[in-house]
PDB file of C-alpha atoms in Angstrom:
ATOM      1  CA  UNK A 513     -23.989 -24.975  46.720  1.00 42.00           C
ATOM      2  CA  UNK A 514     -25.220 -21.812  44.689  1.00 42.00           C
ATOM      3  CA  UNK A 515     -22.198 -20.361  44.506  1.00 43.00           C
ATOM      4  CA  UNK A 516     -20.168 -23.234  44.264  1.00 39.00           C
ATOM      5  CA  UNK A 517     -21.639 -23.727  41.474  1.00 39.00           C
ATOM      6  CA  UNK A 518     -21.406 -20.373  39.654  1.00 39.00           C
ATOM      7  CA  UNK A 519     -17.429 -20.176  40.069  1.00 41.00           C
ATOM      8  CA  UNK A 520     -17.844 -23.389  37.642  1.00 36.00           C
ATOM      9  CA  UNK A 521     -15.596 -22.267  33.843  1.00 40.00           C
ATOM     10  CA  UNK A 522     -16.090 -25.212  31.139  1.00 43.00           C
ATOM     11  CA  UNK A 523     -12.519 -26.139  29.665  1.00 46.00           C
ATOM     12  CA  UNK A 524     -11.417 -26.632  26.653  1.00 48.00           C
ATOM     13  CA  UNK A 525     -11.304 -30.841  26.251  1.00 48.00           C
ATOM     14  CA  UNK A 526      -7.396 -30.211  25.067  1.00 54.00           C
ATOM     15  CA  UNK A 527      -6.934 -28.758  28.471  1.00 55.00           C
ATOM     16  CA  UNK A 528      -8.933 -31.055  30.426  1.00 52.00           C
ATOM     17  CA  UNK A 529      -6.931 -34.565  28.726  1.00 54.00           C
ATOM     18  CA  UNK A 530      -3.381 -32.849  27.859  1.00 55.00           C
ATOM     19  CA  UNK A 531      -0.709 -31.203  30.102  1.00 59.00           C
ATOM     20  CA  UNK A 532       0.875 -27.976  29.572  1.00 57.00           C
ATOM     21  CA  UNK A 533       3.782 -30.098  28.313  1.00 54.00           C
ATOM     22  CA  UNK A 534       2.067 -31.859  25.592  1.00 53.00           C
ATOM     23  CA  UNK A 535       0.527 -28.856  24.410  1.00 52.00           C
ATOM     24  CA  UNK A 536       3.426 -26.753  23.971  1.00 51.00           C
ATOM     25  CA  UNK A 537       5.352 -30.225  21.982  1.00 52.00           C
ATOM     26  CA  UNK A 538       1.893 -30.332  19.806  1.00 54.00           C
ATOM     27  CA  UNK A 539       3.146 -26.053  18.568  1.00 52.00           C
ATOM     28  CA  UNK A 540       6.439 -27.329  18.462  1.00 51.00           C
ATOM     29  CA  UNK A 541       5.472 -30.182  16.105  1.00 55.00           C
ATOM     30  CA  UNK A 542       4.128 -27.509  13.748  1.00 81.00           C
ATOM     31  CA  UNK A 543       7.467 -25.958  13.382  1.00 93.00           C
ATOM     32  CA  UNK A 544       9.894 -27.798  10.523  1.00 92.00           C
ATOM     33  CA  UNK A 545      12.742 -27.010   8.211  1.00 95.00           C
ATOM     34  CA  UNK A 546      10.706 -27.131   4.681  1.00 96.00           C
ATOM     35  CA  UNK A 547      12.889 -27.286   1.618  1.00 96.00           C
ATOM     36  CA  UNK A 548      11.952 -23.722  -0.538  1.00 97.00           C
ATOM     37  CA  UNK A 549      11.724 -26.049  -3.612  1.00 96.00           C
ATOM     38  CA  UNK A 550       8.825 -26.656  -1.702  1.00 96.00           C
ATOM     39  CA  UNK A 551       7.181 -23.267  -0.582  1.00 97.00           C
ATOM     40  CA  UNK A 552       5.450 -21.326  -3.424  1.00 96.00           C
ATOM     41  CA  UNK A 553       4.580 -17.479  -2.571  1.00 95.00           C
ATOM     42  CA  UNK A 554       1.484 -16.687  -1.531  1.00 94.00           C
ATOM     43  CA  UNK A 555      -0.808 -15.822  -5.120  1.00 92.00           C
ATOM     44  CA  UNK A 556      -0.732 -12.058  -5.839  1.00 90.00           C
ATOM     45  CA  UNK A 557       1.523 -11.261  -2.768  1.00 91.00           C
ATOM     46  CA  UNK A 558       1.033  -7.145  -3.065  1.00 90.00           C
ATOM     47  CA  UNK A 559       4.053  -6.911  -1.135  1.00 91.00           C
ATOM     48  CA  UNK A 560       7.503  -6.501  -2.894  1.00 90.00           C
ATOM     49  CA  UNK A 561      10.818  -8.475  -1.773  1.00 91.00           C
ATOM     50  CA  UNK A 562      13.854  -5.616  -2.589  1.00 89.00           C
ATOM     51  CA  UNK A 563      17.349  -6.633  -2.602  1.00 90.00           C
ATOM     52  CA  UNK A 564      18.384  -3.393  -1.053  1.00 89.00           C
ATOM     53  CA  UNK A 565      20.777  -2.827   2.010  1.00 90.00           C
ATOM     54  CA  UNK A 566      18.272  -4.150   4.893  1.00 89.00           C
ATOM     55  CA  UNK A 567      17.729  -7.366   2.314  1.00 93.00           C
ATOM     56  CA  UNK A 568      21.751  -7.718   2.763  1.00 93.00           C
ATOM     57  CA  UNK A 569      21.804  -6.956   6.195  1.00 94.00           C
ATOM     58  CA  UNK A 570      19.095 -10.122   6.867  1.00 94.00           C
ATOM     59  CA  UNK A 571      21.119 -12.178   4.885  1.00 96.00           C
ATOM     60  CA  UNK A 572      24.244 -12.230   6.590  1.00 95.00           C
ATOM     61  CA  UNK A 573      22.032 -12.214  10.106  1.00 95.00           C
ATOM     62  CA  UNK A 574      20.287 -15.196   8.945  1.00 95.00           C
ATOM     63  CA  UNK A 575      24.427 -16.684   7.503  1.00 94.00           C
ATOM     64  CA  UNK A 576      25.001 -16.323  11.585  1.00 94.00           C
ATOM     65  CA  UNK A 577      22.214 -17.484  13.452  1.00 93.00           C
ATOM     66  CA  UNK A 578      19.512 -18.813  11.099  1.00 93.00           C
ATOM     67  CA  UNK A 579      15.586 -17.758  10.377  1.00 93.00           C
ATOM     68  CA  UNK A 580      15.208 -16.569  14.754  1.00 91.00           C
ATOM     69  CA  UNK A 581      11.382 -16.484  13.930  1.00 92.00           C
ATOM     70  CA  UNK A 582       9.801 -19.314  11.827  1.00 95.00           C
ATOM     71  CA  UNK A 583       7.773 -17.826   8.516  1.00 95.00           C
ATOM     72  CA  UNK A 584       4.337 -19.416   8.437  1.00 96.00           C
ATOM     73  CA  UNK A 585       3.137 -21.474   5.826  1.00 97.00           C
ATOM     74  CA  UNK A 586      -0.093 -23.523   5.047  1.00 95.00           C
ATOM     75  CA  UNK A 587       0.330 -27.089   3.424  1.00 93.00           C
ATOM     76  CA  UNK A 588      -1.624 -27.313  -0.254  1.00 92.00           C
ATOM     77  CA  UNK A 589      -3.562 -30.095  -1.539  1.00 90.00           C
ATOM     78  CA  UNK A 590      -0.698 -30.998  -3.677  1.00 91.00           C
ATOM     79  CA  UNK A 591       1.708 -31.969  -0.635  1.00 90.00           C
ATOM     80  CA  UNK A 592       3.091 -28.226  -1.722  1.00 95.00           C
ATOM     81  CA  UNK A 593       3.219 -25.005   0.831  1.00 96.00           C
ATOM     82  CA  UNK A 594       2.106 -21.748   0.536  1.00 96.00           C
ATOM     83  CA  UNK A 595       4.179 -18.605   2.332  1.00 96.00           C
ATOM     84  CA  UNK A 596       1.582 -16.833   4.061  1.00 95.00           C
ATOM     85  CA  UNK A 597       4.514 -14.675   5.857  1.00 93.00           C
ATOM     86  CA  UNK A 598       8.002 -14.467   5.418  1.00 94.00           C
ATOM     87  CA  UNK A 599       8.495 -13.790   1.464  1.00 95.00           C
ATOM     88  CA  UNK A 600      11.674 -11.537   2.898  1.00 94.00           C
ATOM     89  CA  UNK A 601      12.988 -14.301   4.584  1.00 95.00           C
ATOM     90  CA  UNK A 602      12.746 -16.720   2.075  1.00 96.00           C
ATOM     91  CA  UNK A 603      14.421 -15.075  -0.201  1.00 96.00           C
ATOM     92  CA  UNK A 604      17.081 -14.370   2.220  1.00 96.00           C
ATOM     93  CA  UNK A 605      17.936 -17.939   2.815  1.00 96.00           C
ATOM     94  CA  UNK A 606      18.305 -18.099  -0.868  1.00 96.00           C
ATOM     95  CA  UNK A 607      20.636 -15.323  -1.085  1.00 96.00           C
ATOM     96  CA  UNK A 608      22.266 -17.327   1.922  1.00 95.00           C
ATOM     97  CA  UNK A 609      22.649 -20.241   0.011  1.00 95.00           C
ATOM     98  CA  UNK A 610      20.400 -22.487   2.056  1.00 96.00           C
ATOM     99  CA  UNK A 611      18.202 -24.673   0.906  1.00 96.00           C
ATOM    100  CA  UNK A 612      15.538 -24.888   3.493  1.00 96.00           C
ATOM    101  CA  UNK A 613      13.743 -22.736   5.664  1.00 96.00           C
ATOM    102  CA  UNK A 614      12.074 -22.849   9.321  1.00 96.00           C
ATOM    103  CA  UNK A 615       8.250 -22.177   9.136  1.00 96.00           C
ATOM    104  CA  UNK A 616       5.665 -23.258  11.133  1.00 95.00           C
ATOM    105  CA  UNK A 617       2.755 -24.733   9.754  1.00 95.00           C
ATOM    106  CA  UNK A 618      -0.963 -23.629  10.116  1.00 94.00           C
ATOM    107  CA  UNK A 619      -4.243 -24.894   9.408  1.00 92.00           C
ATOM    108  CA  UNK A 620      -6.321 -22.025   7.988  1.00 92.00           C
ATOM    109  CA  UNK A 621      -8.506 -21.408   4.519  1.00 90.00           C
ATOM    110  CA  UNK A 622      -7.367 -19.110   2.237  1.00 88.00           C
ATOM    111  CA  UNK A 623      -9.393 -16.075   3.408  1.00 90.00           C
ATOM    112  CA  UNK A 624      -8.202 -17.080   6.522  1.00 91.00           C
ATOM    113  CA  UNK A 625      -4.716 -16.847   5.241  1.00 92.00           C
ATOM    114  CA  UNK A 626      -5.031 -13.831   3.068  1.00 91.00           C
ATOM    115  CA  UNK A 627      -6.238 -11.697   6.203  1.00 89.00           C
ATOM    116  CA  UNK A 628      -3.151 -12.730   8.365  1.00 91.00           C
ATOM    117  CA  UNK A 629      -1.024 -11.899   5.180  1.00 91.00           C
ATOM    118  CA  UNK A 630      -2.012  -8.769   4.907  1.00 90.00           C
ATOM    119  CA  UNK A 631      -1.950  -8.048   8.806  1.00 87.00           C
ATOM    120  CA  UNK A 632       1.752  -9.425   9.291  1.00 87.00           C
ATOM    121  CA  UNK A 633       3.187  -7.860   6.370  1.00 82.00           C
ATOM    122  CA  UNK A 634       1.550  -3.955   7.772  1.00 80.00           C
ATOM    123  CA  UNK A 635       4.096  -4.441  10.054  1.00 74.00           C
ATOM    124  CA  UNK A 636       6.704  -3.153   7.716  1.00 73.00           C
ATOM    125  CA  UNK A 637       8.528  -0.188   8.105  1.00 66.00           C
ATOM    126  CA  UNK A 638       8.089   1.055   4.732  1.00 81.00           C
ATOM    127  CA  UNK A 639       4.891   0.524   2.867  1.00 88.00           C
ATOM    128  CA  UNK A 640       4.253   1.438  -0.714  1.00 92.00           C
ATOM    129  CA  UNK A 641       1.391   3.098  -2.012  1.00 94.00           C
ATOM    130  CA  UNK A 642       0.815   0.188  -4.476  1.00 95.00           C
ATOM    131  CA  UNK A 643       1.169  -2.371  -1.768  1.00 93.00           C
ATOM    132  CA  UNK A 644      -1.205  -0.692   0.184  1.00 92.00           C
ATOM    133  CA  UNK A 645      -3.725  -0.618  -2.300  1.00 94.00           C
ATOM    134  CA  UNK A 646      -3.884  -3.792  -2.974  1.00 93.00           C
ATOM    135  CA  UNK A 647      -3.155  -5.346   0.581  1.00 91.00           C
ATOM    136  CA  UNK A 648      -6.151  -3.606   1.290  1.00 91.00           C
ATOM    137  CA  UNK A 649      -8.617  -4.622  -1.412  1.00 92.00           C
ATOM    138  CA  UNK A 650      -7.008  -8.417  -0.817  1.00 91.00           C
ATOM    139  CA  UNK A 651      -8.460  -8.080   2.847  1.00 89.00           C
ATOM    140  CA  UNK A 652     -11.626  -5.932   2.827  1.00 87.00           C
ATOM    141  CA  UNK A 653     -12.948  -8.888  -0.186  1.00 88.00           C
ATOM    142  CA  UNK A 654     -11.892 -11.554   1.893  1.00 87.00           C
ATOM    143  CA  UNK A 655     -13.192 -10.217   4.971  1.00 82.00           C
ATOM    144  CA  UNK A 656     -16.603  -9.655   2.944  1.00 80.00           C
ATOM    145  CA  UNK A 657     -16.721 -12.888   1.722  1.00 80.00           C
ATOM    146  CA  UNK A 658     -16.247 -14.295   5.497  1.00 75.00           C
ATOM    147  CA  UNK A 659     -18.959 -11.766   6.415  1.00 68.00           C
ATOM    148  CA  UNK A 660     -21.304 -13.432   3.515  1.00 54.00           C
ATOM    149  CA  UNK A 661     -20.818 -17.217   5.142  1.00 45.00           C
ATOM    150  CA  UNK A 662     -21.586 -16.069   8.099  1.00 39.00           C
ATOM    151  CA  UNK A 663     -24.025 -13.571   8.592  1.00 39.00           C
ATOM    152  CA  UNK A 664     -26.331 -14.478   5.752  1.00 33.00           C
ATOM    153  CA  UNK A 665     -28.727 -12.355   6.771  1.00 34.00           C
ATOM    154  CA  UNK A 666     -26.809  -9.315   6.082  1.00 37.00           C
ATOM    155  CA  UNK A 667     -27.759  -7.313   3.035  1.00 36.00           C
ATOM    156  CA  UNK A 668     -24.284  -6.814   0.471  1.00 38.00           C
ATOM    157  CA  UNK A 669     -24.251  -3.285   1.216  1.00 38.00           C
ATOM    158  CA  UNK A 670     -24.211  -4.188   5.530  1.00 42.00           C
ATOM    159  CA  UNK A 671     -21.683  -6.217   4.903  1.00 42.00           C
ATOM    160  CA  UNK A 672     -19.210  -3.895   2.541  1.00 46.00           C
ATOM    161  CA  UNK A 673     -19.777  -1.218   5.368  1.00 45.00           C
ATOM    162  CA  UNK A 674     -18.833  -3.701   8.133  1.00 56.00           C
ATOM    163  CA  UNK A 675     -15.660  -5.095   6.620  1.00 64.00           C
ATOM    164  CA  UNK A 676     -14.594  -1.480   5.872  1.00 65.00           C
ATOM    165  CA  UNK A 677     -15.640  -0.051   9.336  1.00 73.00           C
ATOM    166  CA  UNK A 678     -13.997  -3.110  10.512  1.00 70.00           C
ATOM    167  CA  UNK A 679     -10.864  -2.937   8.821  1.00 70.00           C
ATOM    168  CA  UNK A 680     -10.561   0.817   9.398  1.00 71.00           C
ATOM    169  CA  UNK A 681     -10.323   0.224  12.737  1.00 66.00           C
ATOM    170  CA  UNK A 682      -7.735  -2.356  12.489  1.00 67.00           C
ATOM    171  CA  UNK A 683      -5.424  -0.254   9.957  1.00 70.00           C
ATOM    172  CA  UNK A 684      -5.302   2.548  10.993  1.00 69.00           C
ATOM    173  CA  UNK A 685      -6.447   4.844   7.956  1.00 79.00           C
ATOM    174  CA  UNK A 686     -10.172   6.076   7.719  1.00 85.00           C
ATOM    175  CA  UNK A 687     -13.147   3.798   6.015  1.00 85.00           C
ATOM    176  CA  UNK A 688     -12.450   6.898   3.078  1.00 89.00           C
ATOM    177  CA  UNK A 689      -8.935   6.788   3.103  1.00 90.00           C
ATOM    178  CA  UNK A 690      -9.025   2.581   2.449  1.00 90.00           C
ATOM    179  CA  UNK A 691     -11.012   3.185  -0.715  1.00 92.00           C
ATOM    180  CA  UNK A 692      -9.143   6.006  -2.124  1.00 94.00           C
ATOM    181  CA  UNK A 693      -6.164   3.419  -1.851  1.00 94.00           C
ATOM    182  CA  UNK A 694      -8.235   0.829  -3.478  1.00 94.00           C
ATOM    183  CA  UNK A 695      -9.221   2.581  -6.513  1.00 96.00           C
ATOM    184  CA  UNK A 696      -5.494   2.923  -7.194  1.00 97.00           C
ATOM    185  CA  UNK A 697      -5.769  -0.978  -8.205  1.00 96.00           C
ATOM    186  CA  UNK A 698      -7.364   0.662 -11.210  1.00 97.00           C
ATOM    187  CA  UNK A 699      -4.788   2.283 -12.215  1.00 97.00           C
ATOM    188  CA  UNK A 700      -2.821   0.865 -15.515  1.00 97.00           C
ATOM    189  CA  UNK A 701       1.141  -0.366 -13.385  1.00 95.00           C
ATOM    190  CA  UNK A 702       2.879   2.972 -15.489  1.00 96.00           C
ATOM    191  CA  UNK A 703       0.432   5.424 -13.477  1.00 97.00           C
ATOM    192  CA  UNK A 704       0.908   3.037 -10.316  1.00 96.00           C
ATOM    193  CA  UNK A 705       4.439   3.545 -10.576  1.00 96.00           C
ATOM    194  CA  UNK A 706       4.594   7.217 -10.661  1.00 96.00           C
ATOM    195  CA  UNK A 707       2.430   6.983  -7.524  1.00 96.00           C
ATOM    196  CA  UNK A 708       5.113   5.494  -5.578  1.00 95.00           C
ATOM    197  CA  UNK A 709       7.797   7.706  -6.683  1.00 94.00           C
ATOM    198  CA  UNK A 710       5.633  10.098  -5.454  1.00 94.00           C
ATOM    199  CA  UNK A 711       5.399  12.135  -9.225  1.00 95.00           C
ATOM    200  CA  UNK A 712       1.891  11.329  -9.122  1.00 96.00           C
ATOM    201  CA  UNK A 713       0.108  12.259  -5.381  1.00 96.00           C
ATOM    202  CA  UNK A 714      -3.202  10.576  -4.320  1.00 96.00           C
ATOM    203  CA  UNK A 715      -5.328  12.755  -5.097  1.00 96.00           C
ATOM    204  CA  UNK A 716      -5.034  13.143  -8.606  1.00 97.00           C
ATOM    205  CA  UNK A 717      -3.886   9.769  -8.716  1.00 97.00           C
ATOM    206  CA  UNK A 718      -7.819   8.756  -7.469  1.00 97.00           C
ATOM    207  CA  UNK A 719      -9.562  10.674  -9.996  1.00 97.00           C
ATOM    208  CA  UNK A 720      -7.350   9.280 -12.981  1.00 98.00           C
ATOM    209  CA  UNK A 721      -8.579   6.144 -12.181  1.00 97.00           C
ATOM    210  CA  UNK A 722     -11.757   6.316 -13.504  1.00 97.00           C
ATOM    211  CA  UNK A 723     -10.582   6.404 -16.211  1.00 97.00           C
ATOM    212  CA  UNK A 724     -10.444   3.283 -18.797  1.00 97.00           C
ATOM    213  CA  UNK A 725      -7.000   2.373 -19.914  1.00 97.00           C
ATOM    214  CA  UNK A 726      -6.924   3.176 -23.414  1.00 97.00           C
ATOM    215  CA  UNK A 727      -6.712   7.344 -21.626  1.00 97.00           C
ATOM    216  CA  UNK A 728      -4.763   6.471 -19.183  1.00 97.00           C
ATOM    217  CA  UNK A 729      -2.161   4.981 -21.560  1.00 97.00           C
ATOM    218  CA  UNK A 730      -2.771   8.112 -23.846  1.00 97.00           C
ATOM    219  CA  UNK A 731      -1.930  10.118 -20.550  1.00 97.00           C
ATOM    220  CA  UNK A 732       0.844   7.635 -19.987  1.00 97.00           C
ATOM    221  CA  UNK A 733       2.460   8.390 -23.592  1.00 96.00           C
ATOM    222  CA  UNK A 734       2.139  12.500 -22.719  1.00 95.00           C
ATOM    223  CA  UNK A 735       3.751  12.377 -19.122  1.00 95.00           C
ATOM    224  CA  UNK A 736       6.827  10.260 -21.029  1.00 94.00           C
ATOM    225  CA  UNK A 737       6.893  12.715 -23.889  1.00 91.00           C
ATOM    226  CA  UNK A 738       6.492  15.808 -21.249  1.00 88.00           C
ATOM    227  CA  UNK A 739       8.518  15.140 -18.400  1.00 90.00           C
ATOM    228  CA  UNK A 740       5.609  16.314 -16.271  1.00 92.00           C
ATOM    229  CA  UNK A 741       2.612  14.554 -14.372  1.00 95.00           C
ATOM    230  CA  UNK A 742      -0.630  16.273 -13.681  1.00 96.00           C
ATOM    231  CA  UNK A 743      -2.245  18.306 -11.369  1.00 95.00           C
ATOM    232  CA  UNK A 744      -4.990  17.297  -8.725  1.00 96.00           C
ATOM    233  CA  UNK A 745      -7.170  20.305 -11.090  1.00 96.00           C
ATOM    234  CA  UNK A 746      -6.290  18.794 -14.403  1.00 96.00           C
ATOM    235  CA  UNK A 747      -6.882  14.880 -12.771  1.00 97.00           C
ATOM    236  CA  UNK A 748     -10.034  16.218 -12.270  1.00 97.00           C
ATOM    237  CA  UNK A 749     -11.458  17.499 -15.474  1.00 97.00           C
ATOM    238  CA  UNK A 750      -9.866  14.899 -17.226  1.00 97.00           C
ATOM    239  CA  UNK A 751     -12.239  12.596 -14.942  1.00 97.00           C
ATOM    240  CA  UNK A 752     -15.007  14.586 -16.148  1.00 97.00           C
ATOM    241  CA  UNK A 753     -13.908  14.833 -19.870  1.00 97.00           C
ATOM    242  CA  UNK A 754     -14.147  11.239 -19.866  1.00 97.00           C
ATOM    243  CA  UNK A 755     -17.391  10.717 -17.889  1.00 96.00           C
ATOM    244  CA  UNK A 756     -18.978  12.742 -20.515  1.00 96.00           C
ATOM    245  CA  UNK A 757     -17.913  11.082 -23.410  1.00 95.00           C
ATOM    246  CA  UNK A 758     -15.210  13.749 -24.478  1.00 95.00           C
ATOM    247  CA  UNK A 759     -11.294  12.980 -23.315  1.00 96.00           C
ATOM    248  CA  UNK A 760      -9.889  12.014 -26.491  1.00 96.00           C
ATOM    249  CA  UNK A 761      -5.741  11.539 -27.171  1.00 96.00           C
ATOM    250  CA  UNK A 762      -5.963  15.477 -28.162  1.00 96.00           C
ATOM    251  CA  UNK A 763      -7.728  16.749 -24.857  1.00 96.00           C
ATOM    252  CA  UNK A 764      -5.378  15.039 -22.902  1.00 96.00           C
ATOM    253  CA  UNK A 765      -2.588  16.306 -24.833  1.00 95.00           C
ATOM    254  CA  UNK A 766      -4.142  19.813 -24.500  1.00 95.00           C
ATOM    255  CA  UNK A 767      -4.858  19.134 -20.455  1.00 95.00           C
ATOM    256  CA  UNK A 768      -1.425  18.105 -19.901  1.00 94.00           C
ATOM    257  CA  UNK A 769       0.421  21.116 -22.481  1.00 91.00           C
ATOM    258  CA  UNK A 770      -1.192  23.818 -19.700  1.00 86.00           C
ATOM    259  CA  UNK A 771       1.021  26.032 -17.934  1.00 76.00           C
ATOM    260  CA  UNK A 772       0.678  24.868 -13.930  1.00 68.00           C
ATOM    261  CA  UNK A 773       1.459  27.566 -11.045  1.00 58.00           C
ATOM    262  CA  UNK A 774       4.244  26.093  -9.918  1.00 52.00           C
ATOM    263  CA  UNK A 775       5.756  25.788 -13.406  1.00 52.00           C
ATOM    264  CA  UNK A 776       5.718  28.744 -13.526  1.00 50.00           C
ATOM    265  CA  UNK A 777       9.187  31.104 -13.574  1.00 48.00           C
ATOM    266  CA  UNK A 778       9.490  32.887  -9.796  1.00 48.00           C
ATOM    267  CA  UNK A 779      11.928  35.714  -8.710  1.00 48.00           C
ATOM    268  CA  UNK A 780      12.179  35.202  -4.769  1.00 51.00           C
ATOM    269  CA  UNK A 781      14.191  38.377  -2.769  1.00 52.00           C
ATOM    270  CA  UNK A 782      14.868  39.064   0.385  1.00 53.00           C
ATOM    271  CA  UNK A 783      12.255  41.851   2.016  1.00 56.00           C
ATOM    272  CA  UNK A 784      15.348  43.954   2.912  1.00 59.00           C
ATOM    273  CA  UNK A 785      17.039  43.416  -1.082  1.00 58.00           C
ATOM    274  CA  UNK A 786      13.266  44.348  -2.175  1.00 53.00           C
ATOM    275  CA  UNK A 787      13.345  47.854  -0.226  1.00 57.00           C
ATOM    276  CA  UNK A 788      16.674  48.667  -2.093  1.00 63.00           C
ATOM    277  CA  UNK A 789      15.401  48.788  -4.721  1.00 59.00           C
ATOM    278  CA  UNK A 790      12.190  50.563  -4.841  1.00 62.00           C
ATOM    279  CA  UNK A 791      13.059  54.278  -5.058  1.00 64.00           C
ATOM    280  CA  UNK A 792      13.283  56.332  -1.313  1.00 65.00           C
ATOM    281  CA  UNK A 793      10.104  58.774  -2.128  1.00 64.00           C
ATOM    282  CA  UNK A 794       8.332  55.876  -2.419  1.00 65.00           C
ATOM    283  CA  UNK A 795       5.929  55.233   1.104  1.00 61.00           C
ATOM    284  CA  UNK A 796       6.713  51.439   2.522  1.00 56.00           C
ATOM    285  CA  UNK A 797       2.669  50.996   2.883  1.00 57.00           C
ATOM    286  CA  UNK A 798       3.085  51.624  -0.999  1.00 59.00           C
ATOM    287  CA  UNK A 799       5.941  49.479  -1.788  1.00 55.00           C
ATOM    288  CA  UNK A 800       3.670  46.155  -2.909  1.00 53.00           C
ATOM    289  CA  UNK A 801       2.085  48.305  -5.582  1.00 50.00           C
ATOM    290  CA  UNK A 802       5.494  48.870  -7.006  1.00 49.00           C
ATOM    291  CA  UNK A 803       6.089  46.717 -10.032  1.00 45.00           C
ATOM    292  CA  UNK A 804       8.291  44.786 -10.360  1.00 45.00           C
ATOM    293  CA  UNK A 805       9.206  45.039 -14.223  1.00 43.00           C
ATOM    294  CA  UNK A 806      10.547  48.790 -12.678  1.00 47.00           C
ATOM    295  CA  UNK A 807      12.777  47.506 -10.833  1.00 46.00           C
ATOM    296  CA  UNK A 808      16.506  47.306 -12.306  1.00 45.00           C
ATOM    297  CA  UNK A 809      18.036  44.010 -11.537  1.00 46.00           C
ATOM    298  CA  UNK A 810      22.020  44.384 -10.770  1.00 45.00           C
ATOM    299  CA  UNK A 811      23.037  41.586 -13.584  1.00 44.00           C
ATOM    300  CA  UNK A 812      24.889  38.632 -11.876  1.00 41.00           C
TER     301      UNK A 812
END
């Protein structure tokens, strides 16, 4: 008898009093066609909806086959719907001339919806640094709020570390890299756009994120004026000057006017070509000591 008792497993009430067919029907009842005019975008949605070639292909697909994978929404108190995942599908439906969007309605609070929104959009093939930065910040904030509600005995520091480590495990970036991305949210839009374009790399961008808005905008003016972005070393010095209270508009201009190593003009010649220009009486092991200023280059 004891052995039989240990094999007993508690079952959810839904499983005891409903059939599988009924549960499947209940799931399907949450999927419906909702008028586009009743669907609001997720507040501060960090991912951009681009009208590029992929979008136009999606539009054609929806025209032919409809929305295969339903978008995900939650109903708001005013009766409207908030889009959690499916912003590209919604826009494609608008471009295709549709009036409704196939959606699954889920019962989630704001923090749960934020986490799901970030998870679903991280499946995109291309994500800009600015999108990743804002998405990480939104999700980490939601996770920390959840931690404060479910584990009130934890210290704020402990909660922060736990949620950051958890997010790192789920997303693949290290905790330090996630912190770097989140620092980018402190950049003014112009500098953040330069990061998206690849004109400013991650490391200097993180250093610049510690400057206040006025200094960042002075830097934007310098970049526009000279069409040159700061190196990592220049960004470090600007941050140091700022923390010392010495980063004036003139200081930013002076730092940005410096010639960087990758801006110096270089002449690159093949090894055999260089050897042909060096007097034959100079041994090979001494050719490195020959000044290139003494070589006579042919006129091109």
